[in-house]
Amino acid sequence: MRLLLTSALVLVRLGFTAAQEGLTIEVIRSVYCSLKTKNGDLISVNYNGTLTDGTLFDSSTHHPQPFVFQIGAGEVIKGWELGLLDMCIGDQRKLILPPAFGYGDHAVGLIPANSTLIFYTELMAIGGAARPSK
């Protein structure tokens, strides 16, 4: 499985859509860097989360700061744990998460049980390193 995930992430770096057991990762913007996200990193992400019908259920634009969490620590849903690995600051990805990578058979807020979730994400920082100003 690790080889499959590594292969999928290599394809992502090349700008392809990758699928991992139903998780779809579409690269919207790819930036070259030497510092990429890995398990254990504290990362900062801007995002919009929608249902498949386009209903917005959450967005970091409704909060004063991007969302910050430690990747690989179980603080977020499985689709984010896998879909935000191997990213550079400034990368943008669309993640399509089947229920097993989201909230499964649990309803959470505006999200009905067994929902496929779509996230538009942009990596803003890794640890204390933020994207350079233009």
mmCIF file of N, CA and C in Angstrom:
data_model
loop_
_atom_site.group_PDB
_atom_site.id
_atom_site.type_symbol
_atom_site.label_atom_id
_atom_site.label_comp_id
_atom_site.label_asym_id
_atom_site.label_seq_id
_atom_site.Cartn_x
_atom_site.Cartn_y
_atom_site.Cartn_z
ATOM 1 N N MET A 1 0.830 -1.189 0.000
ATOM 2 C CA MET A 1 0.000 0.000 0.000
ATOM 3 C C MET A 1 0.874 1.252 0.000
ATOM 4 N N ARG A 2 1.979 1.237 0.756
ATOM 5 C CA ARG A 2 2.866 2.395 0.804
ATOM 6 C C ARG A 2 3.423 2.687 -0.586
ATOM 7 N N LEU A 3 3.782 1.640 -1.338
ATOM 8 C CA LEU A 3 4.283 1.835 -2.693
ATOM 9 C C LEU A 3 3.208 2.459 -3.576
ATOM 10 N N LEU A 4 1.962 1.998 -3.431
ATOM 11 C CA LEU A 4 0.860 2.555 -4.204
ATOM 12 C C LEU A 4 0.661 4.029 -3.876
ATOM 13 N N LEU A 5 0.694 4.387 -2.591
ATOM 14 C CA LEU A 5 0.531 5.778 -2.192
ATOM 15 C C LEU A 5 1.683 6.620 -2.717
ATOM 16 N N THR A 6 2.912 6.115 -2.613
ATOM 17 C CA THR A 6 4.080 6.839 -3.128
ATOM 18 C C THR A 6 3.939 7.053 -4.629
ATOM 19 N N SER A 7 3.526 6.028 -5.359
ATOM 20 C CA SER A 7 3.330 6.161 -6.806
ATOM 21 C C SER A 7 2.254 7.184 -7.120
ATOM 22 N N ALA A 8 1.176 7.172 -6.337
ATOM 23 C CA ALA A 8 0.101 8.142 -6.559
ATOM 24 C C ALA A 8 0.609 9.555 -6.317
ATOM 25 N N LEU A 9 1.425 9.736 -5.293
ATOM 26 C CA LEU A 9 1.940 11.070 -5.001
ATOM 27 C C LEU A 9 2.920 11.539 -6.053
ATOM 28 N N VAL A 10 3.701 10.631 -6.639
ATOM 29 C CA VAL A 10 4.582 10.999 -7.753
ATOM 30 C C VAL A 10 3.743 11.511 -8.916
ATOM 31 N N LEU A 11 2.655 10.835 -9.217
ATOM 32 C CA LEU A 11 1.762 11.297 -10.288
ATOM 33 C C LEU A 11 1.186 12.661 -9.965
ATOM 34 N N VAL A 12 0.847 12.884 -8.702
ATOM 35 C CA VAL A 12 0.319 14.178 -8.301
ATOM 36 C C VAL A 12 1.348 15.258 -8.576
ATOM 37 N N ARG A 13 2.595 15.023 -8.256
ATOM 38 C CA ARG A 13 3.647 16.005 -8.492
ATOM 39 C C ARG A 13 3.763 16.321 -9.984
ATOM 40 N N LEU A 14 3.403 15.375 -10.827
ATOM 41 C CA LEU A 14 3.476 15.585 -12.264
ATOM 42 C C LEU A 14 2.218 16.242 -12.825
ATOM 43 N N GLY A 15 1.248 16.525 -11.986
ATOM 44 C CA GLY A 15 0.052 17.230 -12.415
ATOM 45 C C GLY A 15 -1.103 16.336 -12.835
ATOM 46 N N PHE A 16 -1.056 15.089 -12.510
ATOM 47 C CA PHE A 16 -2.120 14.167 -12.854
ATOM 48 C C PHE A 16 -3.119 14.057 -11.716
ATOM 49 N N THR A 17 -4.263 13.464 -12.020
ATOM 50 C CA THR A 17 -5.214 13.108 -10.974
ATOM 51 C C THR A 17 -4.811 11.731 -10.470
ATOM 52 N N ALA A 18 -4.756 11.580 -9.173
ATOM 53 C CA ALA A 18 -4.389 10.296 -8.582
ATOM 54 C C ALA A 18 -5.553 9.789 -7.742
ATOM 55 N N ALA A 19 -5.700 8.491 -7.678
ATOM 56 C CA ALA A 19 -6.750 7.898 -6.855
ATOM 57 C C ALA A 19 -6.111 6.890 -5.914
ATOM 58 N N GLN A 20 -6.496 6.936 -4.658
ATOM 59 C CA GLN A 20 -5.996 6.017 -3.645
ATOM 60 C C GLN A 20 -7.208 5.423 -2.943
ATOM 61 N N GLU A 21 -7.556 4.200 -3.308
ATOM 62 C CA GLU A 21 -8.686 3.512 -2.675
ATOM 63 C C GLU A 21 -9.953 4.352 -2.678
ATOM 64 N N GLY A 22 -10.207 5.101 -3.742
ATOM 65 C CA GLY A 22 -11.404 5.911 -3.837
ATOM 66 C C GLY A 22 -11.179 7.375 -3.564
ATOM 67 N N LEU A 23 -10.080 7.729 -2.915
ATOM 68 C CA LEU A 23 -9.713 9.129 -2.703
ATOM 69 C C LEU A 23 -9.154 9.674 -4.007
ATOM 70 N N THR A 24 -9.675 10.809 -4.465
ATOM 71 C CA THR A 24 -9.177 11.422 -5.693
ATOM 72 C C THR A 24 -8.458 12.723 -5.348
ATOM 73 N N ILE A 25 -7.246 12.861 -5.863
ATOM 74 C CA ILE A 25 -6.428 14.052 -5.655
ATOM 75 C C ILE A 25 -6.174 14.671 -7.021
ATOM 76 N N GLU A 26 -6.678 15.867 -7.213
ATOM 77 C CA GLU A 26 -6.461 16.579 -8.475
ATOM 78 C C GLU A 26 -5.581 17.798 -8.187
ATOM 79 N N VAL A 27 -4.465 17.877 -8.882
ATOM 80 C CA VAL A 27 -3.567 19.014 -8.700
ATOM 81 C C VAL A 27 -4.093 20.186 -9.516
ATOM 82 N N ILE A 28 -4.351 21.291 -8.837
ATOM 83 C CA ILE A 28 -4.803 22.508 -9.499
ATOM 84 C C ILE A 28 -3.607 23.401 -9.800
ATOM 85 N N ARG A 29 -2.714 23.532 -8.807
ATOM 86 C CA ARG A 29 -1.473 24.292 -9.024
ATOM 87 C C ARG A 29 -0.363 23.560 -8.294
ATOM 88 N N SER A 30 0.767 23.394 -8.971
ATOM 89 C CA SER A 30 1.917 22.721 -8.402
ATOM 90 C C SER A 30 3.105 23.673 -8.406
ATOM 91 N N VAL A 31 3.795 23.741 -7.282
ATOM 92 C CA VAL A 31 4.940 24.615 -7.104
ATOM 93 C C VAL A 31 6.155 23.738 -6.807
ATOM 94 N N TYR A 32 7.296 24.063 -7.390
ATOM 95 C CA TYR A 32 8.512 23.319 -7.086
ATOM 96 C C TYR A 32 9.069 23.795 -5.744
ATOM 97 N N CYS A 33 9.527 22.854 -4.917
ATOM 98 C CA CYS A 33 10.125 23.213 -3.636
ATOM 99 C C CYS A 33 10.990 22.068 -3.139
ATOM 100 N N SER A 34 11.748 22.348 -2.106
ATOM 101 C CA SER A 34 12.537 21.301 -1.456
ATOM 102 C C SER A 34 11.902 20.875 -0.127
ATOM 103 N N LEU A 35 10.964 21.671 0.390
ATOM 104 C CA LEU A 35 10.271 21.374 1.644
ATOM 105 C C LEU A 35 8.838 20.968 1.336
ATOM 106 N N LYS A 36 8.536 19.671 1.502
ATOM 107 C CA LYS A 36 7.198 19.141 1.223
ATOM 108 C C LYS A 36 6.583 18.599 2.509
ATOM 109 N N THR A 37 5.271 18.626 2.563
ATOM 110 C CA THR A 37 4.577 18.129 3.751
ATOM 111 C C THR A 37 4.832 16.644 3.948
ATOM 112 N N LYS A 38 4.974 16.282 5.213
ATOM 113 C CA LYS A 38 5.139 14.879 5.596
ATOM 114 C C LYS A 38 4.476 14.680 6.953
ATOM 115 N N ASN A 39 4.228 13.445 7.305
ATOM 116 C CA ASN A 39 3.620 13.154 8.597
ATOM 117 C C ASN A 39 4.444 13.772 9.722
ATOM 118 N N GLY A 40 3.757 14.383 10.661
ATOM 119 C CA GLY A 40 4.401 15.039 11.792
ATOM 120 C C GLY A 40 4.528 16.540 11.636
ATOM 121 N N ASP A 41 4.394 17.051 10.402
ATOM 122 C CA ASP A 41 4.494 18.492 10.170
ATOM 123 C C ASP A 41 3.252 19.215 10.669
ATOM 124 N N LEU A 42 3.455 20.407 11.211
ATOM 125 C CA LEU A 42 2.360 21.315 11.511
ATOM 126 C C LEU A 42 2.130 22.118 10.232
ATOM 127 N N ILE A 43 0.920 22.018 9.661
ATOM 128 C CA ILE A 43 0.667 22.699 8.390
ATOM 129 C C ILE A 43 -0.514 23.656 8.511
ATOM 130 N N SER A 44 -0.525 24.629 7.620
ATOM 131 C CA SER A 44 -1.562 25.655 7.572
ATOM 132 C C SER A 44 -2.205 25.589 6.189
ATOM 133 N N VAL A 45 -3.532 25.447 6.163
ATOM 134 C CA VAL A 45 -4.254 25.196 4.919
ATOM 135 C C VAL A 45 -5.463 26.125 4.795
ATOM 136 N N ASN A 46 -5.621 26.738 3.634
ATOM 137 C CA ASN A 46 -6.878 27.395 3.280
ATOM 138 C C ASN A 46 -7.711 26.389 2.508
ATOM 139 N N TYR A 47 -9.021 26.416 2.709
ATOM 140 C CA TYR A 47 -9.870 25.421 2.052
ATOM 141 C C TYR A 47 -11.302 25.901 1.924
ATOM 142 N N ASN A 48 -12.011 25.284 0.989
ATOM 143 C CA ASN A 48 -13.465 25.342 0.872
ATOM 144 C C ASN A 48 -13.930 23.901 0.812
ATOM 145 N N GLY A 49 -14.923 23.557 1.611
ATOM 146 C CA GLY A 49 -15.486 22.213 1.600
ATOM 147 C C GLY A 49 -16.910 22.248 1.090
ATOM 148 N N THR A 50 -17.197 21.411 0.083
ATOM 149 C CA THR A 50 -18.548 21.361 -0.480
ATOM 150 C C THR A 50 -19.048 19.914 -0.563
ATOM 151 N N LEU A 51 -20.355 19.800 -0.655
ATOM 152 C CA LEU A 51 -20.972 18.520 -0.975
ATOM 153 C C LEU A 51 -20.970 18.382 -2.495
ATOM 154 N N THR A 52 -21.324 17.219 -2.999
ATOM 155 C CA THR A 52 -21.307 17.005 -4.454
ATOM 156 C C THR A 52 -22.321 17.874 -5.181
ATOM 157 N N ASP A 53 -23.344 18.375 -4.481
ATOM 158 C CA ASP A 53 -24.318 19.267 -5.125
ATOM 159 C C ASP A 53 -23.865 20.731 -5.102
ATOM 160 N N GLY A 54 -22.647 20.979 -4.580
ATOM 161 C CA GLY A 54 -22.104 22.329 -4.542
ATOM 162 C C GLY A 54 -22.368 23.091 -3.257
ATOM 163 N N THR A 55 -23.126 22.509 -2.335
ATOM 164 C CA THR A 55 -23.408 23.172 -1.067
ATOM 165 C C THR A 55 -22.123 23.348 -0.264
ATOM 166 N N LEU A 56 -21.785 24.596 0.079
ATOM 167 C CA LEU A 56 -20.618 24.887 0.898
ATOM 168 C C LEU A 56 -20.940 24.562 2.352
ATOM 169 N N PHE A 57 -20.164 23.667 2.974
ATOM 170 C CA PHE A 57 -20.413 23.339 4.382
ATOM 171 C C PHE A 57 -19.353 23.922 5.306
ATOM 172 N N ASP A 58 -18.197 24.313 4.771
ATOM 173 C CA ASP A 58 -17.184 24.949 5.607
ATOM 174 C C ASP A 58 -16.146 25.606 4.710
ATOM 175 N N SER A 59 -15.496 26.636 5.259
ATOM 176 C CA SER A 59 -14.478 27.359 4.502
ATOM 177 C C SER A 59 -13.559 28.081 5.477
ATOM 178 N N SER A 60 -12.271 28.047 5.192
ATOM 179 C CA SER A 60 -11.336 28.784 6.044
ATOM 180 C C SER A 60 -11.481 30.285 5.845
ATOM 181 N N THR A 61 -12.134 30.715 4.769
ATOM 182 C CA THR A 61 -12.338 32.152 4.551
ATOM 183 C C THR A 61 -13.317 32.737 5.566
ATOM 184 N N HIS A 62 -14.053 31.865 6.265
ATOM 185 C CA HIS A 62 -14.968 32.308 7.312
ATOM 186 C C HIS A 62 -14.276 32.398 8.675
ATOM 187 N N HIS A 63 -12.990 32.144 8.697
ATOM 188 C CA HIS A 63 -12.194 32.180 9.918
ATOM 189 C C HIS A 63 -11.062 33.194 9.733
ATOM 190 N N PRO A 64 -10.539 33.750 10.812
ATOM 191 C CA PRO A 64 -9.502 34.785 10.669
ATOM 192 C C PRO A 64 -8.160 34.256 10.147
ATOM 193 N N GLN A 65 -7.884 32.980 10.320
ATOM 194 C CA GLN A 65 -6.605 32.397 9.913
ATOM 195 C C GLN A 65 -6.850 31.103 9.150
ATOM 196 N N PRO A 66 -5.876 30.665 8.332
ATOM 197 C CA PRO A 66 -5.988 29.326 7.738
ATOM 198 C C PRO A 66 -6.086 28.264 8.838
ATOM 199 N N PHE A 67 -6.549 27.091 8.475
ATOM 200 C CA PHE A 67 -6.683 25.984 9.412
ATOM 201 C C PHE A 67 -5.313 25.365 9.648
ATOM 202 N N VAL A 68 -4.938 25.178 10.910
ATOM 203 C CA VAL A 68 -3.628 24.645 11.284
ATOM 204 C C VAL A 68 -3.823 23.318 12.008
ATOM 205 N N PHE A 69 -3.046 22.306 11.608
ATOM 206 C CA PHE A 69 -3.097 21.006 12.279
ATOM 207 C C PHE A 69 -1.807 20.243 12.008
ATOM 208 N N GLN A 70 -1.596 19.189 12.784
ATOM 209 C CA GLN A 70 -0.437 18.324 12.585
ATOM 210 C C GLN A 70 -0.858 17.156 11.706
ATOM 211 N N ILE A 71 -0.240 17.060 10.550
ATOM 212 C CA ILE A 71 -0.589 15.993 9.615
ATOM 213 C C ILE A 71 -0.045 14.652 10.136
ATOM 214 N N GLY A 72 -0.867 13.632 10.031
ATOM 215 C CA GLY A 72 -0.472 12.305 10.476
ATOM 216 C C GLY A 72 -0.747 12.033 11.942
ATOM 217 N N ALA A 73 -1.348 12.991 12.640
ATOM 218 C CA ALA A 73 -1.604 12.839 14.078
ATOM 219 C C ALA A 73 -3.056 12.474 14.372
ATOM 220 N N GLY A 74 -3.869 12.252 13.342
ATOM 221 C CA GLY A 74 -5.262 11.884 13.558
ATOM 222 C C GLY A 74 -6.153 13.042 13.966
ATOM 223 N N GLU A 75 -5.725 14.267 13.710
ATOM 224 C CA GLU A 75 -6.513 15.444 14.082
ATOM 225 C C GLU A 75 -7.581 15.798 13.058
ATOM 226 N N VAL A 76 -7.465 15.247 11.855
ATOM 227 C CA VAL A 76 -8.402 15.552 10.768
ATOM 228 C C VAL A 76 -8.873 14.258 10.114
ATOM 229 N N ILE A 77 -9.806 14.379 9.199
ATOM 230 C CA ILE A 77 -10.335 13.202 8.503
ATOM 231 C C ILE A 77 -9.251 12.553 7.634
ATOM 232 N N LYS A 78 -9.428 11.276 7.370
ATOM 233 C CA LYS A 78 -8.444 10.467 6.645
ATOM 234 C C LYS A 78 -8.108 11.052 5.268
ATOM 235 N N GLY A 79 -9.089 11.598 4.579
ATOM 236 C CA GLY A 79 -8.842 12.172 3.256
ATOM 237 C C GLY A 79 -7.863 13.328 3.282
ATOM 238 N N TRP A 80 -7.896 14.109 4.363
ATOM 239 C CA TRP A 80 -6.917 15.198 4.512
ATOM 240 C C TRP A 80 -5.558 14.634 4.892
ATOM 241 N N GLU A 81 -5.526 13.633 5.764
ATOM 242 C CA GLU A 81 -4.256 13.024 6.182
ATOM 243 C C GLU A 81 -3.472 12.513 4.965
ATOM 244 N N LEU A 82 -4.162 11.916 4.016
ATOM 245 C CA LEU A 82 -3.506 11.382 2.824
ATOM 246 C C LEU A 82 -3.397 12.408 1.702
ATOM 247 N N GLY A 83 -4.442 13.197 1.518
ATOM 248 C CA GLY A 83 -4.504 14.101 0.371
ATOM 249 C C GLY A 83 -3.630 15.326 0.455
ATOM 250 N N LEU A 84 -3.137 15.649 1.653
ATOM 251 C CA LEU A 84 -2.301 16.839 1.815
ATOM 252 C C LEU A 84 -0.831 16.501 2.032
ATOM 253 N N LEU A 85 -0.465 15.235 1.858
ATOM 254 C CA LEU A 85 0.939 14.840 1.945
ATOM 255 C C LEU A 85 1.692 15.239 0.669
ATOM 256 N N ASP A 86 2.981 15.473 0.821
ATOM 257 C CA ASP A 86 3.883 15.724 -0.307
ATOM 258 C C ASP A 86 3.525 17.010 -1.062
ATOM 259 N N MET A 87 3.031 18.010 -0.331
ATOM 260 C CA MET A 87 2.685 19.301 -0.936
ATOM 261 C C MET A 87 3.758 20.333 -0.647
ATOM 262 N N CYS A 88 3.890 21.282 -1.552
ATOM 263 C CA CYS A 88 4.747 22.449 -1.376
ATOM 264 C C CYS A 88 3.879 23.640 -0.988
ATOM 265 N N ILE A 89 4.456 24.601 -0.286
ATOM 266 C CA ILE A 89 3.726 25.821 0.045
ATOM 267 C C ILE A 89 3.306 26.490 -1.259
ATOM 268 N N GLY A 90 2.017 26.785 -1.368
ATOM 269 C CA GLY A 90 1.457 27.370 -2.585
ATOM 270 C C GLY A 90 0.755 26.369 -3.483
ATOM 271 N N ASP A 91 0.995 25.069 -3.261
ATOM 272 C CA ASP A 91 0.278 24.044 -4.033
ATOM 273 C C ASP A 91 -1.212 24.138 -3.751
ATOM 274 N N GLN A 92 -2.011 23.853 -4.776
ATOM 275 C CA GLN A 92 -3.458 23.782 -4.634
ATOM 276 C C GLN A 92 -3.929 22.426 -5.132
ATOM 277 N N ARG A 93 -4.817 21.815 -4.369
ATOM 278 C CA ARG A 93 -5.370 20.509 -4.743
ATOM 279 C C ARG A 93 -6.874 20.497 -4.521
ATOM 280 N N LYS A 94 -7.535 19.722 -5.359
ATOM 281 C CA LYS A 94 -8.943 19.389 -5.166
ATOM 282 C C LYS A 94 -8.966 17.950 -4.672
ATOM 283 N N LEU A 95 -9.562 17.748 -3.513
ATOM 284 C CA LEU A 95 -9.682 16.412 -2.935
ATOM 285 C C LEU A 95 -11.128 15.975 -3.001
ATOM 286 N N ILE A 96 -11.373 14.805 -3.568
ATOM 287 C CA ILE A 96 -12.721 14.233 -3.595
ATOM 288 C C ILE A 96 -12.687 13.007 -2.699
ATOM 289 N N LEU A 97 -13.428 13.109 -1.587
ATOM 290 C CA LEU A 97 -13.369 12.102 -0.541
ATOM 291 C C LEU A 97 -14.656 11.304 -0.478
ATOM 292 N N PRO A 98 -14.600 10.011 -0.776
ATOM 293 C CA PRO A 98 -15.783 9.180 -0.522
ATOM 294 C C PRO A 98 -16.006 9.096 0.991
ATOM 295 N N PRO A 99 -17.164 8.646 1.423
ATOM 296 C CA PRO A 99 -17.489 8.645 2.856
ATOM 297 C C PRO A 99 -16.415 8.024 3.755
ATOM 298 N N ALA A 100 -15.765 6.962 3.313
ATOM 299 C CA ALA A 100 -14.750 6.301 4.143
ATOM 300 C C ALA A 100 -13.555 7.209 4.439
ATOM 301 N N PHE A 101 -13.344 8.245 3.643
ATOM 302 C CA PHE A 101 -12.241 9.179 3.848
ATOM 303 C C PHE A 101 -12.713 10.479 4.495
ATOM 304 N N GLY A 102 -14.027 10.551 4.763
ATOM 305 C CA GLY A 102 -14.609 11.729 5.406
ATOM 306 C C GLY A 102 -15.185 11.344 6.751
ATOM 307 N N TYR A 103 -16.515 11.468 6.868
ATOM 308 C CA TYR A 103 -17.179 11.199 8.141
ATOM 309 C C TYR A 103 -17.982 9.905 8.139
ATOM 310 N N GLY A 104 -17.866 9.114 7.064
ATOM 311 C CA GLY A 104 -18.530 7.809 7.031
ATOM 312 C C GLY A 104 -20.026 7.923 7.199
ATOM 313 N N ASP A 105 -20.578 7.063 8.038
ATOM 314 C CA ASP A 105 -22.033 7.033 8.222
ATOM 315 C C ASP A 105 -22.518 7.967 9.327
ATOM 316 N N HIS A 106 -21.691 8.953 9.699
ATOM 317 C CA HIS A 106 -22.075 9.945 10.702
ATOM 318 C C HIS A 106 -22.431 11.270 10.035
ATOM 319 N N ALA A 107 -23.523 11.874 10.459
ATOM 320 C CA ALA A 107 -23.856 13.237 10.033
ATOM 321 C C ALA A 107 -23.090 14.196 10.941
ATOM 322 N N VAL A 108 -22.479 15.222 10.325
ATOM 323 C CA VAL A 108 -21.707 16.208 11.090
ATOM 324 C C VAL A 108 -22.104 17.593 10.591
ATOM 325 N N GLY A 109 -22.750 18.378 11.429
ATOM 326 C CA GLY A 109 -23.177 19.718 11.029
ATOM 327 C C GLY A 109 -24.049 19.661 9.783
ATOM 328 N N LEU A 110 -23.644 20.376 8.739
ATOM 329 C CA LEU A 110 -24.387 20.410 7.474
ATOM 330 C C LEU A 110 -24.125 19.200 6.585
ATOM 331 N N ILE A 111 -23.240 18.303 7.018
ATOM 332 C CA ILE A 111 -22.840 17.155 6.199
ATOM 333 C C ILE A 111 -23.702 15.949 6.553
ATOM 334 N N PRO A 112 -24.508 15.478 5.594
ATOM 335 C CA PRO A 112 -25.306 14.274 5.856
ATOM 336 C C PRO A 112 -24.411 13.030 5.966
ATOM 337 N N ALA A 113 -24.917 11.997 6.613
ATOM 338 C CA ALA A 113 -24.210 10.721 6.687
ATOM 339 C C ALA A 113 -23.939 10.199 5.279
ATOM 340 N N ASN A 114 -22.846 9.481 5.116
ATOM 341 C CA ASN A 114 -22.459 8.829 3.862
ATOM 342 C C ASN A 114 -22.266 9.815 2.707
ATOM 343 N N SER A 115 -21.738 10.991 3.011
ATOM 344 C CA SER A 115 -21.526 12.012 1.983
ATOM 345 C C SER A 115 -20.138 11.936 1.375
ATOM 346 N N THR A 116 -20.087 12.130 0.061
ATOM 347 C CA THR A 116 -18.824 12.385 -0.628
ATOM 348 C C THR A 116 -18.542 13.868 -0.462
ATOM 349 N N LEU A 117 -17.317 14.189 -0.052
ATOM 350 C CA LEU A 117 -16.929 15.568 0.220
ATOM 351 C C LEU A 117 -15.910 16.042 -0.803
ATOM 352 N N ILE A 118 -15.992 17.309 -1.156
ATOM 353 C CA ILE A 118 -15.035 17.912 -2.093
ATOM 354 C C ILE A 118 -14.373 19.087 -1.377
ATOM 355 N N PHE A 119 -13.055 19.064 -1.348
ATOM 356 C CA PHE A 119 -12.292 20.146 -0.734
ATOM 357 C C PHE A 119 -11.365 20.768 -1.768
ATOM 358 N N TYR A 120 -11.388 22.086 -1.831
ATOM 359 C CA TYR A 120 -10.416 22.851 -2.609
ATOM 360 C C TYR A 120 -9.430 23.397 -1.591
ATOM 361 N N THR A 121 -8.164 22.996 -1.693
ATOM 362 C CA THR A 121 -7.181 23.308 -0.669
ATOM 363 C C THR A 121 -5.990 24.062 -1.243
ATOM 364 N N GLU A 122 -5.371 24.868 -0.394
ATOM 365 C CA GLU A 122 -4.105 25.512 -0.727
ATOM 366 C C GLU A 122 -3.225 25.474 0.514
ATOM 367 N N LEU A 123 -2.006 24.949 0.359
ATOM 368 C CA LEU A 123 -1.071 24.891 1.471
ATOM 369 C C LEU A 123 -0.437 26.259 1.657
ATOM 370 N N MET A 124 -0.604 26.814 2.852
ATOM 371 C CA MET A 124 -0.107 28.160 3.157
ATOM 372 C C MET A 124 1.212 28.151 3.918
ATOM 373 N N ALA A 125 1.446 27.124 4.746
ATOM 374 C CA ALA A 125 2.674 27.079 5.536
ATOM 375 C C ALA A 125 2.943 25.655 6.017
ATOM 376 N N ILE A 126 4.223 25.376 6.231
ATOM 377 C CA ILE A 126 4.675 24.133 6.857
ATOM 378 C C ILE A 126 5.498 24.562 8.070
ATOM 379 N N GLY A 127 5.088 24.131 9.256
ATOM 380 C CA GLY A 127 5.783 24.583 10.470
ATOM 381 C C GLY A 127 5.748 26.097 10.523
ATOM 382 N N GLY A 128 6.890 26.717 10.697
ATOM 383 C CA GLY A 128 6.959 28.163 10.721
ATOM 384 C C GLY A 128 7.237 28.778 9.365
ATOM 385 N N ALA A 129 7.415 27.946 8.335
ATOM 386 C CA ALA A 129 7.738 28.454 7.003
ATOM 387 C C ALA A 129 6.464 28.787 6.251
ATOM 388 N N ALA A 130 6.332 30.035 5.840
ATOM 389 C CA ALA A 130 5.162 30.483 5.076
ATOM 390 C C ALA A 130 5.590 30.821 3.658
ATOM 391 N N ARG A 131 4.595 30.931 2.790
ATOM 392 C CA ARG A 131 4.873 31.290 1.402
ATOM 393 C C ARG A 131 5.463 32.688 1.358
ATOM 394 N N PRO A 132 6.540 32.864 0.583
ATOM 395 C CA PRO A 132 7.130 34.207 0.475
ATOM 396 C C PRO A 132 6.144 35.195 -0.125
ATOM 397 N N SER A 133 6.218 36.442 0.319
ATOM 398 C CA SER A 133 5.360 37.504 -0.244
ATOM 399 C C SER A 133 5.809 37.803 -1.657
ATOM 400 N N LYS A 134 4.843 38.212 -2.487
ATOM 401 C CA LYS A 134 5.172 38.551 -3.872
ATOM 402 C C LYS A 134 5.620 39.984 -3.977
#
